[in-house]
CSV table of C-alpha atoms in Angstrom, one decimal:
chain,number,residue,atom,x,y,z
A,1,UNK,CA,108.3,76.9,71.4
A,2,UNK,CA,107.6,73.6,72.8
A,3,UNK,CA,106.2,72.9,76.3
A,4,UNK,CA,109.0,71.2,77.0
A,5,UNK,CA,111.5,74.3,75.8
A,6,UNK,CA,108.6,76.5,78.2
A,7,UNK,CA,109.3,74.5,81.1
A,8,UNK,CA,113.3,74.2,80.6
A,9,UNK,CA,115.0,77.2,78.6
A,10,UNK,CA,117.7,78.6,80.2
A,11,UNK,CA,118.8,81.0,77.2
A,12,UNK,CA,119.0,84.5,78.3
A,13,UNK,CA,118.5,85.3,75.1
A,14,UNK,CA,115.3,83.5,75.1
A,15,UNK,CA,113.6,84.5,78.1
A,16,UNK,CA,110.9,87.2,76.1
A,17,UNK,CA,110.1,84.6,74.1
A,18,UNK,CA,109.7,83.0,76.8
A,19,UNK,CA,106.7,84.2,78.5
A,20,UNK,CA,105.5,85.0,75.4
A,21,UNK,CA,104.8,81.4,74.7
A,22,UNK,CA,103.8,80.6,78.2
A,23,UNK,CA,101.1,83.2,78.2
A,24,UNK,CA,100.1,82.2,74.4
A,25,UNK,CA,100.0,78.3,76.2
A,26,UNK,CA,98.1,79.2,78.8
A,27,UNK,CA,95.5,81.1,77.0
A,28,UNK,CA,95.0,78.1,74.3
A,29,UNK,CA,92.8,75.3,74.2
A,30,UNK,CA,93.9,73.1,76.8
A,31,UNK,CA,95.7,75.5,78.9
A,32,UNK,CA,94.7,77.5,82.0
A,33,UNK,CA,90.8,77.9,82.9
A,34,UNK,CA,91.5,81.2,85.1
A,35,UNK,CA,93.9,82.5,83.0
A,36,UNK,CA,91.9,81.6,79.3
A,37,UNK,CA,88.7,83.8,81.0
A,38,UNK,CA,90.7,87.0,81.7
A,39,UNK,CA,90.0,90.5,79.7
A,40,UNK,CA,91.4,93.5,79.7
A,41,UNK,CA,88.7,94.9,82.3
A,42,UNK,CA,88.8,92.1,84.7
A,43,UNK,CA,93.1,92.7,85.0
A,44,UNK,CA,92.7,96.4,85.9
A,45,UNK,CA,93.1,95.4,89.3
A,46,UNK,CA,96.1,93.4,89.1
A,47,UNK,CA,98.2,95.9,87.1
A,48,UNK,CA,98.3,98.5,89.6
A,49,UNK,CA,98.6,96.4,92.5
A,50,UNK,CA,101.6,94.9,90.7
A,51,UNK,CA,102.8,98.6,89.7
A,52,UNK,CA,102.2,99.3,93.5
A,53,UNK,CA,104.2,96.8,94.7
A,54,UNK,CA,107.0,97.3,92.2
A,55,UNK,CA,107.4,100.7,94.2
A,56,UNK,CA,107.1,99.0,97.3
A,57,UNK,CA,110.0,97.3,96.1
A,58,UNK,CA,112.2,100.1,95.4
A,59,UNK,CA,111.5,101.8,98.5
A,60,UNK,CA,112.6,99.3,100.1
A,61,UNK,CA,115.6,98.8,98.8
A,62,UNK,CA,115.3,95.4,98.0
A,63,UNK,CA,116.7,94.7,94.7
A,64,UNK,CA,116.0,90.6,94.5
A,65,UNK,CA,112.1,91.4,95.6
A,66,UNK,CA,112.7,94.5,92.7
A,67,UNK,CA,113.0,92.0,90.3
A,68,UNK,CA,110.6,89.3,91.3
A,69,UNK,CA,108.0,92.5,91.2
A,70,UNK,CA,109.2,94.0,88.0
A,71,UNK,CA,108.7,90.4,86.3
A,72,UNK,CA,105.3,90.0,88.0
A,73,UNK,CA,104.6,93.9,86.9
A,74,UNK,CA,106.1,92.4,82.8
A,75,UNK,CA,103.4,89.5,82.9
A,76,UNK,CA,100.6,92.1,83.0
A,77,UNK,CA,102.0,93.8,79.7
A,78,UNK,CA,102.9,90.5,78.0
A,79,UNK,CA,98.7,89.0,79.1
A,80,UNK,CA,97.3,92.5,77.9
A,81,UNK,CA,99.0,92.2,74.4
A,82,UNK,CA,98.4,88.4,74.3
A,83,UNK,CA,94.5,89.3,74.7
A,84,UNK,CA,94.7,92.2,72.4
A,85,UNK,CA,96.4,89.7,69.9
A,86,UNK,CA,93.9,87.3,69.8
A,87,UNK,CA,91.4,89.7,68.3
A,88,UNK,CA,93.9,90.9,65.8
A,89,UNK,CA,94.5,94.5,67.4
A,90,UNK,CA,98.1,94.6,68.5
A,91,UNK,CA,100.6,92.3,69.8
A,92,UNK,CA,103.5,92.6,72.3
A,93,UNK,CA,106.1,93.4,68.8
A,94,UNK,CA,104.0,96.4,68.1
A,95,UNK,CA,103.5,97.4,71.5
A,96,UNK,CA,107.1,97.7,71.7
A,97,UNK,CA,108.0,99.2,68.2
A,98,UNK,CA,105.2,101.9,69.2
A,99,UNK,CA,107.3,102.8,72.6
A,100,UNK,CA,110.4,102.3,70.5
A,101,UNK,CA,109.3,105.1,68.2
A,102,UNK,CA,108.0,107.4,70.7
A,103,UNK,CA,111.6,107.5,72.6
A,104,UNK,CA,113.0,108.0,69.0
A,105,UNK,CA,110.7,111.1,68.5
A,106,UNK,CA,111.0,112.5,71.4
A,107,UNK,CA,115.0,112.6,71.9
A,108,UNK,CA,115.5,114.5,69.1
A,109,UNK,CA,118.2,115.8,71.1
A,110,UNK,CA,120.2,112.2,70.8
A,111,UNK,CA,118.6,111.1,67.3
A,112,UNK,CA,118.3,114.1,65.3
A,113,UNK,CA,119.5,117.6,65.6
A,114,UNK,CA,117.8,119.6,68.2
A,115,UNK,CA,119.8,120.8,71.1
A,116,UNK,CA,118.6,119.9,75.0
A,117,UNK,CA,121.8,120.7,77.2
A,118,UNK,CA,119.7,119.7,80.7
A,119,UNK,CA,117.3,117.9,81.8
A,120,UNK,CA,114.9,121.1,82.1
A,121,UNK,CA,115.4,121.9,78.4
A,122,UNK,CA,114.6,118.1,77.9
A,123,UNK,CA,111.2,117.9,79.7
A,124,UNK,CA,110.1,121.0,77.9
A,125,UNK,CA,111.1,119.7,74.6
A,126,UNK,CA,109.6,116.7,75.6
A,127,UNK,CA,105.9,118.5,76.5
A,128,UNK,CA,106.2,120.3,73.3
A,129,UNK,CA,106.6,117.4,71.3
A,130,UNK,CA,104.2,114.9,73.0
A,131,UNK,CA,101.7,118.0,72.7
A,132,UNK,CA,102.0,118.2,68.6
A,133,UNK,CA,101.8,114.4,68.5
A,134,UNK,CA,98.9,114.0,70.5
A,135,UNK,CA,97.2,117.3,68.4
A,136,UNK,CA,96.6,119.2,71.5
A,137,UNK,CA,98.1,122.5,70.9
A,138,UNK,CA,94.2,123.5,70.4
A,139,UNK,CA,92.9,122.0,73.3
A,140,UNK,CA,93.2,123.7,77.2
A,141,UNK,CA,96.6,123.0,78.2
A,142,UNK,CA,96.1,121.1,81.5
A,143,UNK,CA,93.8,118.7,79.1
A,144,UNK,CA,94.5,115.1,80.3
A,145,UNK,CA,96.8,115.5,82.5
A,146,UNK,CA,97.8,112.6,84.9
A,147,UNK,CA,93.8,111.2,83.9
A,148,UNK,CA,93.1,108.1,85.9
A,149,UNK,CA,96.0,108.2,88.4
A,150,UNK,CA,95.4,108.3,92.1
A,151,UNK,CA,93.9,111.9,93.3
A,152,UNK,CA,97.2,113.1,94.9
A,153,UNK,CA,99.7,112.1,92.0
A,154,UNK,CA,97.2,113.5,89.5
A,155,UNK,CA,97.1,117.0,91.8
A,156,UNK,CA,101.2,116.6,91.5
A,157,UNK,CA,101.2,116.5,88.0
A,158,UNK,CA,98.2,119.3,87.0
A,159,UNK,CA,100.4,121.4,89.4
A,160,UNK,CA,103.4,120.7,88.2
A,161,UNK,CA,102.5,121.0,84.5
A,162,UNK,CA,101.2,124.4,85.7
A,163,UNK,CA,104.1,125.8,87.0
A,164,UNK,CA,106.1,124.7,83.5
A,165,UNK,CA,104.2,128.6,82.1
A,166,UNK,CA,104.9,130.6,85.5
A,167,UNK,CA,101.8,129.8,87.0
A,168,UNK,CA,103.1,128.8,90.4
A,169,UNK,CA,104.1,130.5,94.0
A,170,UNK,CA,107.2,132.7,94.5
A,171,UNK,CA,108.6,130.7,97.6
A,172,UNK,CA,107.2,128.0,99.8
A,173,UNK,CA,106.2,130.3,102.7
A,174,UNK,CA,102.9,131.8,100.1
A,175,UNK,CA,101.9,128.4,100.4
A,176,UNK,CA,102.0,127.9,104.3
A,177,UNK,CA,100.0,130.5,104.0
A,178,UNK,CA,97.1,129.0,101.8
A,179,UNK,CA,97.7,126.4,104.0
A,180,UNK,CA,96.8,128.2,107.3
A,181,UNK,CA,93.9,129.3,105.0
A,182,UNK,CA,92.1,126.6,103.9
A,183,UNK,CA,92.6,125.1,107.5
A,184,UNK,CA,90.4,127.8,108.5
A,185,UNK,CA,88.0,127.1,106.1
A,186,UNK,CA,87.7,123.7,107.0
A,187,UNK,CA,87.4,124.7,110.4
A,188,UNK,CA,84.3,127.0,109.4
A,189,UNK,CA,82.4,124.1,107.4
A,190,UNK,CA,83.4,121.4,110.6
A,191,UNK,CA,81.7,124.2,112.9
A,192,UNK,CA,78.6,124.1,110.4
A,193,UNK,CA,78.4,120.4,110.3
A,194,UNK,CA,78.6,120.0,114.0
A,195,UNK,CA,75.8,122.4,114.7
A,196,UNK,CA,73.8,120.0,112.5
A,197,UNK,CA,73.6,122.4,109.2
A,198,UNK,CA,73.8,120.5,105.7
A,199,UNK,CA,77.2,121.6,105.2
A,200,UNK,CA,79.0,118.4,104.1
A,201,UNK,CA,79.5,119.0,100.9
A,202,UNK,CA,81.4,122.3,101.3
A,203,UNK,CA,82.9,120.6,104.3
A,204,UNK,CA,84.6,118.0,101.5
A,205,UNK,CA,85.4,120.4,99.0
A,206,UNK,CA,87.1,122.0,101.6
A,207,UNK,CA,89.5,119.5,102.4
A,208,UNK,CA,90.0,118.7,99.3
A,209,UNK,CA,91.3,122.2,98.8
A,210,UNK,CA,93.7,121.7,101.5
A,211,UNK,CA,95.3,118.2,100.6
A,212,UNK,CA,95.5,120.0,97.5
A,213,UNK,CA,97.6,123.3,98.5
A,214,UNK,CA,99.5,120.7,100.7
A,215,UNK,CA,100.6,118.7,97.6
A,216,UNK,CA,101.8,121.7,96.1
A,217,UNK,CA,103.7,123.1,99.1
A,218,UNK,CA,105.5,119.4,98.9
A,219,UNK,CA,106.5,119.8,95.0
A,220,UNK,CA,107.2,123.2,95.6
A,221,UNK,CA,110.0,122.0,98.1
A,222,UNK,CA,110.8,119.2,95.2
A,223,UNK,CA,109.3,116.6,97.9
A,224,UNK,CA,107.4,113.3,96.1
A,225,UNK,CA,103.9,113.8,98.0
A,226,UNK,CA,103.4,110.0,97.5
A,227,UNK,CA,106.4,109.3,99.1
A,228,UNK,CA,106.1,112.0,101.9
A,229,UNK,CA,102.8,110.1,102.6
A,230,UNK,CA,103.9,106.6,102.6
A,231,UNK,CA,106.8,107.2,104.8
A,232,UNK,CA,104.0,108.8,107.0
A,233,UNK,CA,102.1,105.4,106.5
A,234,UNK,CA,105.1,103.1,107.4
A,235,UNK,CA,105.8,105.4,110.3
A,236,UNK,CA,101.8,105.3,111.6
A,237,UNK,CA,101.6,101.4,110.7
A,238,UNK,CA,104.8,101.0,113.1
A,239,UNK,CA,103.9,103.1,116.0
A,240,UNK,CA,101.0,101.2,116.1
A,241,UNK,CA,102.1,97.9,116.0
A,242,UNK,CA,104.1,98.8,118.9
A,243,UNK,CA,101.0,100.2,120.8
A,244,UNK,CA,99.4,97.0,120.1
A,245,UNK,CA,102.2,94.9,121.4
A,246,UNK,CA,102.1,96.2,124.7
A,247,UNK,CA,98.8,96.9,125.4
A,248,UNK,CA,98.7,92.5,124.9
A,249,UNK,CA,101.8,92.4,127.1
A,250,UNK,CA,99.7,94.3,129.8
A,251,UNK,CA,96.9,91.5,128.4
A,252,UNK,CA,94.5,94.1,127.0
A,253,UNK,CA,93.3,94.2,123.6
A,254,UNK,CA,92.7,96.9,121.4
A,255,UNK,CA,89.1,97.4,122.2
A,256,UNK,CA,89.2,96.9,125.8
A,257,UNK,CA,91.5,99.8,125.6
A,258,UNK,CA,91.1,103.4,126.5
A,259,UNK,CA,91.6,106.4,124.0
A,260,UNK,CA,93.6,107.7,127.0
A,261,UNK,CA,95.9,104.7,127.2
A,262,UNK,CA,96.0,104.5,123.8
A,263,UNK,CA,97.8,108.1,123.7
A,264,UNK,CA,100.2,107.3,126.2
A,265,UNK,CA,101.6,104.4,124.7
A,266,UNK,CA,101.7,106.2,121.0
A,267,UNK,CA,103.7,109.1,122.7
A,268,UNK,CA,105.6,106.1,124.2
A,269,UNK,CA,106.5,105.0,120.6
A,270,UNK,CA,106.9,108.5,118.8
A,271,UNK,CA,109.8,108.7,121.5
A,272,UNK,CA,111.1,104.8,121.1
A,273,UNK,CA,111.3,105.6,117.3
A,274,UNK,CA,113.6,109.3,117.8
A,275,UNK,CA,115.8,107.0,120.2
């Protein structure tokens, strides 16, 4: 593809091809420093924040920003295989024939015989398979599960994986329980700390254990704990924000202000937002 078909194609058709051979032009001789100096390593960075904000997107219901994000989340995968490429390892083609394959295999239910009639007798059929493919019917069953993903959707996923062979709570209310639980074991390692005893460590391991009980108590109700938590985020950014706002209109800043006035205009905002 010529620069000038880069710059003007309009084919939908086309469009793959496309950023194909802009990445491929940018990389070259000729083309982009910044981009021609990029590695796999030196994009970790930019993949998940453009995975991150591809959620973003789709919480907020935007779907114009969904695509702009989705295309910007596209341009990691198309750079990746145009690195890869360029040492002769794999190229965008067979990064999709391999994903091709892989959906192939694993809807046996759609391309071959097998027999899934819900999604529950799909996921499991799906576990089973992926397990036999990946040769780790001999290895601990939990092995690499949700490795490298953010603490609380990796807890999720060991969790839920768990509760796939019965290993989970009856009802919700066993888990308030552990919950009330490890709150009191937090409280015994914060009293420790305070009285000046080296007790820091089992003071972290402690709440670890209690955002991890709390994760399950949320997939236990089938609530996303990543979404529970950023609504909580959006709702704390807000509340804030509003707190700020008039603590200028009264012309005091943030740290000229009070804890105590602080918590009056925060109660203030937790009963603007119910209103």
């Amino acid at each position: 593809m010529t620069d000038e078909e880069m710059m003007t194609c309009d084919d939908k058709g086309r469009q793959v091809e496309r950023l194909r051979a802009i990445m491929h032009r940018l990389r070259a001789p000729g083309g982009c420093p910044w981009d021609a100096e990029q590695s796999h390593e030196s994009l970790v960075s930019n993949l998940l924040e453009e995975a991150y904000e591809v959620v973003a997107a789709i919480r907020s219901g935007d779907g114009e920003n969904l695509q702009e994000e989705l295309g910007d989340l596209l341009l990691q995968v198309v750079f990746h295989s145009e690195i890869a490429s360029e040492r002769e390892a794999f190229d965008l083609d067979e990064v999709a024939r391999g994903i091709c394959e892989k959906l192939v295999r694993r809807h046996p239910h759609v391309y071959g015989e097998s027999a899934a009639g819900d999604s529950s007798a799909v996921l499991k059929q799906w576990e089973e398979i992926k397990r036999a493919e990946k040769g780790d019917e001999e290895k601990p069953y939990l092995h690499g599960v949700g490795k490298g993903l953010p603490a609380t959707l990796r807890g999720y996923k060991l969790q839920k994986k768990a509760a796939k062979v019965g290993f989970d709570w009856a009802e919700a209310q066993g888990i308030v329980r552990k919950i009330e639980e490890e709150l009191g074991e937090v409280k015994e390692e914060l009293e420790r700390v305070e009285k000046g005893e080296d007790a820091r460590k089992e003071l972290e391991q402690e709440i670890g254990d209690l955002l991890f009980v709390t994760v399950n108590l949320a997939r236990k109700l089938k609530i996303d704990p990543e979404v529970a938590l950023e609504g909580t985020n959006v709702k704390f950014e807000r509340r804030f924000a509003y707190l700020e706002k008039i603590l200028k209109e009264r012309g005091t800043s943030l740290d000229e202000a009070t804890i105590d006035e602080m918590n009056v205009l925060w109660e203030i905002a937790k009963t603007e937002a119910r209103s």
